[in-house]
Short mmCIF file of C-alpha atoms in Angstrom, two decimals:
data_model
loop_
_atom_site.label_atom_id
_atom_site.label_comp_id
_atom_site.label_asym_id
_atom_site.label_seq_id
_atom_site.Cartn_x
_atom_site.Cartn_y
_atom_site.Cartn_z
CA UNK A 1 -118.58 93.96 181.80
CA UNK A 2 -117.41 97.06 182.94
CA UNK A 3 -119.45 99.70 184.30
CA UNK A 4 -119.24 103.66 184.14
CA UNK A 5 -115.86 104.85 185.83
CA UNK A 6 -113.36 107.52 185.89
CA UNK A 7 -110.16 107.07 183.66
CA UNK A 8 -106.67 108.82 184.49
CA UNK A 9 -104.69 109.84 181.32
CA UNK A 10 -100.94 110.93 182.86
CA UNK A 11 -99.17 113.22 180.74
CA UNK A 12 -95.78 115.76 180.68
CA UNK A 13 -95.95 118.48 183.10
CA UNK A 14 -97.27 121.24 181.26
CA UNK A 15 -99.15 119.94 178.69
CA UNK A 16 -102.42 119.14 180.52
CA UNK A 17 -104.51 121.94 178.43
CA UNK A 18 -103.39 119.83 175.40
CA UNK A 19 -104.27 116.62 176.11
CA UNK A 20 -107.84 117.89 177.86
CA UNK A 21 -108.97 119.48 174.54
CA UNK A 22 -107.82 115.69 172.69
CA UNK A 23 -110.13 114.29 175.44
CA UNK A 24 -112.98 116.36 174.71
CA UNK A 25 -112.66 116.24 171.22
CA UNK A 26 -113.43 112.13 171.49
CA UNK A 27 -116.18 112.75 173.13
CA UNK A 28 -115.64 112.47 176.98
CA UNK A 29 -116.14 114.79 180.03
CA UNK A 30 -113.29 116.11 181.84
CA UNK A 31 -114.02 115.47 185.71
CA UNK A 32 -110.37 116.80 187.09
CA UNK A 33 -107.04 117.96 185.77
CA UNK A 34 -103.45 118.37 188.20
CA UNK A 35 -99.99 117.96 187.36
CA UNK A 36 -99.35 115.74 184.83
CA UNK A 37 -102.44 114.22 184.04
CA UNK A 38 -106.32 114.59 183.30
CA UNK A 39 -109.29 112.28 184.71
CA UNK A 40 -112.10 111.87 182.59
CA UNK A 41 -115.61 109.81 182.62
CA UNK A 42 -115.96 106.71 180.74
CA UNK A 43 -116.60 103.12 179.98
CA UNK A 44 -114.73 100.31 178.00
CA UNK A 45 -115.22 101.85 175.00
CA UNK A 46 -113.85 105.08 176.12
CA UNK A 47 -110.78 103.04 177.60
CA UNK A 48 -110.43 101.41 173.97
CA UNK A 49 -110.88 104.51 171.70
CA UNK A 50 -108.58 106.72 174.71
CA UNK A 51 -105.97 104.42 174.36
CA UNK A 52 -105.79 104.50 170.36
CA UNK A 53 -106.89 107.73 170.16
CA UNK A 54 -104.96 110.22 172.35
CA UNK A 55 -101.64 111.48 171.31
CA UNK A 56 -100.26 113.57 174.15
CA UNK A 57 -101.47 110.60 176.70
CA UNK A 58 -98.53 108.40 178.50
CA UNK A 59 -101.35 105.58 179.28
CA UNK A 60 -104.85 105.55 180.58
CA UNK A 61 -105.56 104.07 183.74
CA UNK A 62 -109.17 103.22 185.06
CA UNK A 63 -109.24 104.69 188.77
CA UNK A 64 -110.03 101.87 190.96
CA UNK A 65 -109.99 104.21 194.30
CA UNK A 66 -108.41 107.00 196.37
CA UNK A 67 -108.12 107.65 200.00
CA UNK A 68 -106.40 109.59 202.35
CA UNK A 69 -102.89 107.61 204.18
CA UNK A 70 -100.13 109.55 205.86
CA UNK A 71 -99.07 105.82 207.69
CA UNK A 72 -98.65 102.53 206.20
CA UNK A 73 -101.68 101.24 208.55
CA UNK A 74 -104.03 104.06 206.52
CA UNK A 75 -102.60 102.55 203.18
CA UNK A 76 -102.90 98.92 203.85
CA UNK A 77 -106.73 99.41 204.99
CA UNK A 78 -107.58 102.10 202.30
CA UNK A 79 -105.94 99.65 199.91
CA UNK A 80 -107.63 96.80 201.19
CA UNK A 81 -111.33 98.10 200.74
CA UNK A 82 -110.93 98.78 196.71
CA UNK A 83 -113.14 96.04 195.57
CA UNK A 84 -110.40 93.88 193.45
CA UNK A 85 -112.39 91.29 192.92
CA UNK A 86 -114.24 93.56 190.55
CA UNK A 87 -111.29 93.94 188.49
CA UNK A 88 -109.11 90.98 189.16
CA UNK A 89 -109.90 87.62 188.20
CA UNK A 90 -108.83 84.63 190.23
CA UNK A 91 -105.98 83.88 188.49
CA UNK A 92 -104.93 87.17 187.70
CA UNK A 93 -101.13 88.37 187.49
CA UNK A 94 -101.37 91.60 190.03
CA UNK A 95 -98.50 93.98 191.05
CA UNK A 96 -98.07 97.56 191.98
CA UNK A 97 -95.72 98.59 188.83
CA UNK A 98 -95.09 102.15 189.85
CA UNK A 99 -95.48 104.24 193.11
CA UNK A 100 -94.84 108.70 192.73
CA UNK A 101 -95.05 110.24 195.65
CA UNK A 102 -95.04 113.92 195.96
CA UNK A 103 -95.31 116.24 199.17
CA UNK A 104 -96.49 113.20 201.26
CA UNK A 105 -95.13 111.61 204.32
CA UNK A 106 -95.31 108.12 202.95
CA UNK A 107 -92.41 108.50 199.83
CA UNK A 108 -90.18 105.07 199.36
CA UNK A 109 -91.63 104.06 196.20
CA UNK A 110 -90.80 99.98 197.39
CA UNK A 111 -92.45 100.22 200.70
CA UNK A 112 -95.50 101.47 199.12
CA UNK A 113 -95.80 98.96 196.41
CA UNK A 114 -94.93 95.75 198.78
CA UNK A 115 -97.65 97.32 201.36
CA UNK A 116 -99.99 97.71 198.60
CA UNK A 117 -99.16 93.87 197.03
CA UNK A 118 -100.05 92.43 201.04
CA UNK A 119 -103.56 94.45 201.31
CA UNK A 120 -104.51 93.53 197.94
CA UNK A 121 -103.76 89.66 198.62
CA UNK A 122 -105.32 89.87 201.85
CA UNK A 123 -108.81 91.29 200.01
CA UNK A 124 -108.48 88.58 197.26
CA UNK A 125 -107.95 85.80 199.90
CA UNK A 126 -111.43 86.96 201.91
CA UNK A 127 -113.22 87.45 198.38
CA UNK A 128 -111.75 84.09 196.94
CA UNK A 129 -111.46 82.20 200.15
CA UNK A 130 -108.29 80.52 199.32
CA UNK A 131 -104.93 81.14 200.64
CA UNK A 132 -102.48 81.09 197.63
CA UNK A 133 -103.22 82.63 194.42
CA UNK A 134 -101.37 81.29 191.12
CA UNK A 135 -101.30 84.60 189.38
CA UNK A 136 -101.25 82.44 186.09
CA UNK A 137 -103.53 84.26 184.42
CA UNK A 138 -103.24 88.01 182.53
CA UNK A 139 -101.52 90.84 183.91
CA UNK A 140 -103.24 93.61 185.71
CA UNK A 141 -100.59 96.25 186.92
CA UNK A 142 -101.39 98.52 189.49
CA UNK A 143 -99.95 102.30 189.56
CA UNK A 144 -100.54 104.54 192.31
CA UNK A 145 -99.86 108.40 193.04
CA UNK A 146 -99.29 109.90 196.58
CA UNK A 147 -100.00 113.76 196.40
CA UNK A 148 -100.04 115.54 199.77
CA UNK A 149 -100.98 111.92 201.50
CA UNK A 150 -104.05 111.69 198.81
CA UNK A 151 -103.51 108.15 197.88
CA UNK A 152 -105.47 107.79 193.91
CA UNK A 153 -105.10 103.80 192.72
CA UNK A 154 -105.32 103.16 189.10
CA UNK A 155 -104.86 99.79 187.04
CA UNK A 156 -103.26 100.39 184.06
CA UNK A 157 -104.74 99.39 181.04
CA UNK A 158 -102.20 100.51 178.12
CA UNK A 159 -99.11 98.43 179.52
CA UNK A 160 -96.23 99.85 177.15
CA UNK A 161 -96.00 104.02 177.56
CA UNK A 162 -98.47 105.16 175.14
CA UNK A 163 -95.61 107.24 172.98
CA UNK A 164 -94.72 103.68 171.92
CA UNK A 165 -96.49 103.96 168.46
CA UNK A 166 -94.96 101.12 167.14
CA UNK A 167 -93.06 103.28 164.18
CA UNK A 168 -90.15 103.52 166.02
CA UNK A 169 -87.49 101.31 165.79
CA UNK A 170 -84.47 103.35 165.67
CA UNK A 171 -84.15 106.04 167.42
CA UNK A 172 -81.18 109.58 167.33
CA UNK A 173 -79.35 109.71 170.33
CA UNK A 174 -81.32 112.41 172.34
CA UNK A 175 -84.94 111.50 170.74
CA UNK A 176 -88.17 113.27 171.50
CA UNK A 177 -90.77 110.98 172.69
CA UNK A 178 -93.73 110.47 170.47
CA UNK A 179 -96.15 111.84 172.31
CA UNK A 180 -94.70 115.10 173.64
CA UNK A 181 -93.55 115.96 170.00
CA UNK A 182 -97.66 115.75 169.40
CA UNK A 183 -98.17 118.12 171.98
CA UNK A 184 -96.03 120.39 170.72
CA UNK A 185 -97.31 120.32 167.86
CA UNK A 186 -100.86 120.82 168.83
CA UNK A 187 -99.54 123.76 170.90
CA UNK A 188 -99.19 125.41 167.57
CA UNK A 189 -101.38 127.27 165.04
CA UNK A 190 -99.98 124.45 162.44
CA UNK A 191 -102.43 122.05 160.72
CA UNK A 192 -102.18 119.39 157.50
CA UNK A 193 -102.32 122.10 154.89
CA UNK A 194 -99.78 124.34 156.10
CA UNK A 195 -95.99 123.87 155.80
CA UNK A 196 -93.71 122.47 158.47
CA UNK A 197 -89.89 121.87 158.44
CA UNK A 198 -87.75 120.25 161.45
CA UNK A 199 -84.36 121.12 160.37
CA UNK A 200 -82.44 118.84 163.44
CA UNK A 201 -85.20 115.86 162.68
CA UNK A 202 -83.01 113.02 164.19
CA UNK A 203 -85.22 109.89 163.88
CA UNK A 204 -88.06 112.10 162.26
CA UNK A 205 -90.62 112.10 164.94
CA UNK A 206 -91.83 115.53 164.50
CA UNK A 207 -92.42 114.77 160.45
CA UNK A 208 -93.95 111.58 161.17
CA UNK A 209 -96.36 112.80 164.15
CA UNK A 210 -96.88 115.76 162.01
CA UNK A 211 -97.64 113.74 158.85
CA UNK A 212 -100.10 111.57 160.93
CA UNK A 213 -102.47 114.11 161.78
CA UNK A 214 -102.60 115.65 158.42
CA UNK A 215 -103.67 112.12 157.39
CA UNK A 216 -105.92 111.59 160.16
CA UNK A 217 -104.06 108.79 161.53
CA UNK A 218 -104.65 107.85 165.20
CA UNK A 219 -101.33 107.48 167.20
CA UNK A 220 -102.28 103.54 168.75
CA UNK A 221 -103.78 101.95 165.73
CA UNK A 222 -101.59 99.50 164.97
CA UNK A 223 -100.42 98.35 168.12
CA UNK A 224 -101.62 96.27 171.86
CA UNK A 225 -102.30 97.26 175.30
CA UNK A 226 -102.69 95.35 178.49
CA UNK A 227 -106.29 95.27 178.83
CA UNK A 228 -106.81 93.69 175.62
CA UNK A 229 -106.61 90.47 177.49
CA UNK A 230 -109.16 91.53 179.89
CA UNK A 231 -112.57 90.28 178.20
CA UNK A 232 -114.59 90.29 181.51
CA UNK A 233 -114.20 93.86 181.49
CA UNK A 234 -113.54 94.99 177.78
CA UNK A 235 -114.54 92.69 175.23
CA UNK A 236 -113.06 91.94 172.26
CA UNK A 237 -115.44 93.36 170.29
CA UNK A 238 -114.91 96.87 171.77
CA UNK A 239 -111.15 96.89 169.92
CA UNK A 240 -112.25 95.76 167.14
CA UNK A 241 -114.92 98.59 166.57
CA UNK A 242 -111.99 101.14 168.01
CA UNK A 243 -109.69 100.10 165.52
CA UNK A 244 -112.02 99.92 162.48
CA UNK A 245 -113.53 103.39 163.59
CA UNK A 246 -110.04 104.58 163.33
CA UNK A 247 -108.66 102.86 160.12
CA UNK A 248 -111.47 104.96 158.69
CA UNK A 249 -110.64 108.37 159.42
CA UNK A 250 -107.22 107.60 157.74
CA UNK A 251 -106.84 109.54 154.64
CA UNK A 252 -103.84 108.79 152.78
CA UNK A 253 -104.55 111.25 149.86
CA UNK A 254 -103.86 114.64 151.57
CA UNK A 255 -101.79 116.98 150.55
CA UNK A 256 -98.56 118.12 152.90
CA UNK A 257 -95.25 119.88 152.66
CA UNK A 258 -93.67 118.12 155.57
CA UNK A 259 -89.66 118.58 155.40
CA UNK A 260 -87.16 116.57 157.72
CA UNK A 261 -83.24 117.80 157.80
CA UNK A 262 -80.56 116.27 159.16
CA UNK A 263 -76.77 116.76 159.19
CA UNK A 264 -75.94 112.96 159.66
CA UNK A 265 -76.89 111.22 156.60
CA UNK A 266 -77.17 107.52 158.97
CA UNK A 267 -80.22 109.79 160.74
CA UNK A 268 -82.44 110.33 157.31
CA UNK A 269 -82.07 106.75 156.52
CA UNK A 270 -83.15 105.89 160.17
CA UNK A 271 -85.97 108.25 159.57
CA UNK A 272 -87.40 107.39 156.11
CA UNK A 273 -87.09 103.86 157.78
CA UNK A 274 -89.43 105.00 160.67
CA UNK A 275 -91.96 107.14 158.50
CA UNK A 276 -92.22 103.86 156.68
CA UNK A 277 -93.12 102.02 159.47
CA UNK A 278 -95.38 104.46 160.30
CA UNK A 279 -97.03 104.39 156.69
CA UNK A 280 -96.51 107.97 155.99
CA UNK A 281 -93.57 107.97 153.67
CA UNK A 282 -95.31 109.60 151.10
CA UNK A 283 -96.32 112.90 152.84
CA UNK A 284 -92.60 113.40 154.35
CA UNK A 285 -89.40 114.58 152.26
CA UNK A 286 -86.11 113.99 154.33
CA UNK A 287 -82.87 115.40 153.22
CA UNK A 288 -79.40 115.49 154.46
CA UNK A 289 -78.83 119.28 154.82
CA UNK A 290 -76.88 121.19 157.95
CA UNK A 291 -78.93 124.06 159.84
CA UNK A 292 -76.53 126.51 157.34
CA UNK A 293 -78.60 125.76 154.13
CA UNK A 294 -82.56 125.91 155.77
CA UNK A 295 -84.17 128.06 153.38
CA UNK A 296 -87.33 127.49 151.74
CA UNK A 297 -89.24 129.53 148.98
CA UNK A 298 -92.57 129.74 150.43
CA UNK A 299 -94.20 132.20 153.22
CA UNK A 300 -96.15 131.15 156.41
CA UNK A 301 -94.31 128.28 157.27
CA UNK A 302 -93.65 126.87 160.25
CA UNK A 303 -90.08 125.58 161.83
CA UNK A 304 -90.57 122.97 164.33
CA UNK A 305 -87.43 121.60 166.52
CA UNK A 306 -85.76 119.69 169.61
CA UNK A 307 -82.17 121.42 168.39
CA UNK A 308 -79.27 120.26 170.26
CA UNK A 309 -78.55 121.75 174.27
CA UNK A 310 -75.20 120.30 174.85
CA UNK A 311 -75.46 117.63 177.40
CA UNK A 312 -72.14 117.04 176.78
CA UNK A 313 -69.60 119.62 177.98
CA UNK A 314 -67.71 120.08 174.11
CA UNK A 315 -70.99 120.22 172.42
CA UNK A 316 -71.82 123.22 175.02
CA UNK A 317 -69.26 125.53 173.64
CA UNK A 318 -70.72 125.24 170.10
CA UNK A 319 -74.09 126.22 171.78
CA UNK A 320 -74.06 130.08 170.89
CA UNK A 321 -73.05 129.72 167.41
CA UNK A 322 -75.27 127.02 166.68
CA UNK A 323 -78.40 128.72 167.88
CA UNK A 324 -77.25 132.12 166.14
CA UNK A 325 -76.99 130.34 163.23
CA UNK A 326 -80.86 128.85 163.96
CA UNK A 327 -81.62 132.71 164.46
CA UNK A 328 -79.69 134.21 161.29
CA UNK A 329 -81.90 131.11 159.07
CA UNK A 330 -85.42 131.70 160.33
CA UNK A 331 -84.67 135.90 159.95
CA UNK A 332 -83.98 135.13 156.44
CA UNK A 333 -87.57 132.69 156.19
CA UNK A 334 -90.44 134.71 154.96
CA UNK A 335 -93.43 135.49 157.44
CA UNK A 336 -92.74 132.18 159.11
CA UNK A 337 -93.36 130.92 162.83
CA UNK A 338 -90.74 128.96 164.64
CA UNK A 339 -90.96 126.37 167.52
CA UNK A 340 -88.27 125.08 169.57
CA UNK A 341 -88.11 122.90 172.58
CA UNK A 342 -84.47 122.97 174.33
CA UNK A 343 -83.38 123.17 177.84
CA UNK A 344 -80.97 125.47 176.72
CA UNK A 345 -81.35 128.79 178.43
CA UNK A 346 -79.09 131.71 176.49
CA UNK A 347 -81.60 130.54 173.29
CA UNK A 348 -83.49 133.75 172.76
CA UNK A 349 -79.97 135.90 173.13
CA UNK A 350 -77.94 133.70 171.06
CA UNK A 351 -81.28 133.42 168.41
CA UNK A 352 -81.19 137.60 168.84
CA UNK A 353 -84.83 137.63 169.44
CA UNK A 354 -87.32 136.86 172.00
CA UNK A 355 -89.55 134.60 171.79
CA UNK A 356 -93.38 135.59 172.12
CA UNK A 357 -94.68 132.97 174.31
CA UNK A 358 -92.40 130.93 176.41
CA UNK A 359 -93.73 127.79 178.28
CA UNK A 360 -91.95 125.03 180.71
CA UNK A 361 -92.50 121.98 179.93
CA UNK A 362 -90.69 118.89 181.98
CA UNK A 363 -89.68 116.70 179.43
CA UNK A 364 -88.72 113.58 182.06
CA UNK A 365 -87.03 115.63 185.04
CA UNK A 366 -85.62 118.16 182.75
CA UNK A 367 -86.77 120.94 182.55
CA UNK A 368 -87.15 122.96 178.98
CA UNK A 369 -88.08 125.66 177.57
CA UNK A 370 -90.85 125.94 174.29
CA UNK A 371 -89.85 128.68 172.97
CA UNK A 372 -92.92 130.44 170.68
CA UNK A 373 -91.40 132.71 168.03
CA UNK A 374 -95.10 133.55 166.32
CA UNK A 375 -94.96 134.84 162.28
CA UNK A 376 -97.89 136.96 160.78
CA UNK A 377 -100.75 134.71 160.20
CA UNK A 378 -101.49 134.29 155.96
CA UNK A 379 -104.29 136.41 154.76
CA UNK A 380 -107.80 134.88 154.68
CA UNK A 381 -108.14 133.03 150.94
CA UNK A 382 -111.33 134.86 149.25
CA UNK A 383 -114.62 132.67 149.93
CA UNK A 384 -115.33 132.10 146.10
CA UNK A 385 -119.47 131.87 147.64
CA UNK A 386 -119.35 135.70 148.53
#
């Protein structure tokens, strides 16, 4: 059984205060947060109910060791004293999946994991006093970051990116991943009872993450991870309890105004097929309607979107007008707040406004802008009690 130990949750660059509240809102203490990703105390159950739980995570990994190498000698031996045996059964499937290096003199991602794979055997064949080791058994992958020659080991225990909800099976051609659209959305003032439109909704991730936490819905509830195979460390019994603990926050019966629009009719049906998947077709409308026609009766809303930034050299000419366009249709929104993600950078001039808070977020290696636009906040509803 596993004891007390720190888990790693990576995330985008940028979004760390996001994902730190999520943590401490389950429950956990934060013990350190960097670039890209928060470590936090825990135990199986943590790595169970972090792993269905978090929305802005990319995986949780339990932090088997760090150590300082600037030579391959200092990474083999500081490699070589993690106790894997703790971790690794005899017949276990190990590998170093991923090596990041930053600002360190040890950088070729291959030479690190093969140096890595050798110390690890050479542990497991002192520990296990055998020479040859199957790996027949369940996978453990191994994913290590080099900052300034700070070496930090961690075995992965999601397996498939945590943005992988399961919902989505078709995706638009420039799709926002899961779990940064959840960030985003948690960057804002939004909740479940307010209303939300993504007029360029592609495959409808925004809706559907939005539509999710209005119902309560944790993000990894209906899908595996790696260390479900791991019983001598997590048993079953822990995902179990996870899962039922989250099937019973769900609450179908909430009320939303959630709006998806699209231009390309093939992209609603994509997305009502998704939000189905995701078992929140009921709290979503999708509509085939071009950025021209966004209008909506209501105040206080919210616009949420990843609008095009012409990746493509023809769609870049259509760039000013589109975004003007984006501009003209929120001006003529009542008291509403808009959102938009893009790595385009004439946004706020061709929008003819600037934005009030402007953050960079690395969405992969590019970088983009979230551009804040923030509307008057609705008046307080009288407390009937007073």
């Amino acid at each position: 059984m596993m004891k007390r130990v720190e888990l790693i949750a990576p995330c985008h660059f940028g979004l760390e205060s996001v994902l730190k509240r999520e943590i401490i809102d389950l429950g956990y203490e934060i013990t350190e947060v960097e670039d890209g990703r928060v470590t936090f105390g825990g135990d199986a159950e943590a790595v169970c109910r972090a792993n269905i739980g978090l929305r802005s995570a990319e995986r949780i990994l339990i932090k088997c060791g760090s150590f300082h190498a600037e030579t391959f000698e200092e990474l083999f031996q500081g490699t070589g004293a993690i106790a894997w045996e703790e971790w690794i059964p005899e017949d276990g499937k190990f590998w170093v999946t991923k090596a990041a290096s930053v600002k360190s003199k040890l950088f070729s991602p291959s030479d690190i994991q093969s140096v890595m794979k050798k110390a690890m055997v050479e542990r497991m064949k002192r520990t296990y006093h055998r020479e040859i080791f199957a790996e027949s058994g369940d996978p453990f992958p191994v994913r290590v970051f080099l900052h300034k020659d700070e070496v930090t080991v961690g075995l992965d225990t999601t397996g498939d990116s945590l943005h992988k909800r399961g919902y989505r099976k078709l995706t638009a051609k420039a799709p926002i991943a899961e779990n940064l659209a959840a960030a985003l959305l948690m960057l804002t003032p939004w909740n479940g009872s307010r209303i939300l439109v993504d007029p360029f909704c592609g495959s409808g991730t925004f809706p559907i993450e939005a539509a999710m936490m209005a119902a309560h819905m944790a993000p990894g509830m209906n899908r595996e991870f790696t260390a479900m195979q791991w019983p001598h460390l997590i048993p079953a019994s822990y995902w179990k309890d996870a899962k039922e603990e989250a099937k019973e926050e769900v609450d179908l019966t909430v009320q939303t105004d959630i709006q998806g629009y699209d231009i390309d009719p093939d992209m609603i049906k994509i997305a009502r097929a998704n939000a189905r998947l995701a078992g929140v077709e009921n709290l979503i409308h999708f509509q085939v309607r071009p950025v021209e026609q966004l209008s909506h009766p209501k105040k206080y809303g919210f616009l949420i979107a990843n609008p095009p930034y012409g990746e493509r050299l023809e769609e870049k000419e259509a760039l000013p007008a589109l975004y003007r366009t984006i501009g003209e249709r929120y001006a003529a929104l009542d008291c509403w707040s808009m959102y938009l993600i893009t790595a385009y950078d004439q946004a706020e001039k061709d929008i003819g406004r600037k934005a009030d808070k402007n953050r960079k977020i690395y969405n992969g290696m590019m970088k983009t802008y979230f551009y804040q636009f923030q509307g008057p906040k609705p008046p307080k509803k009288d407390n009937p009690q007073r």
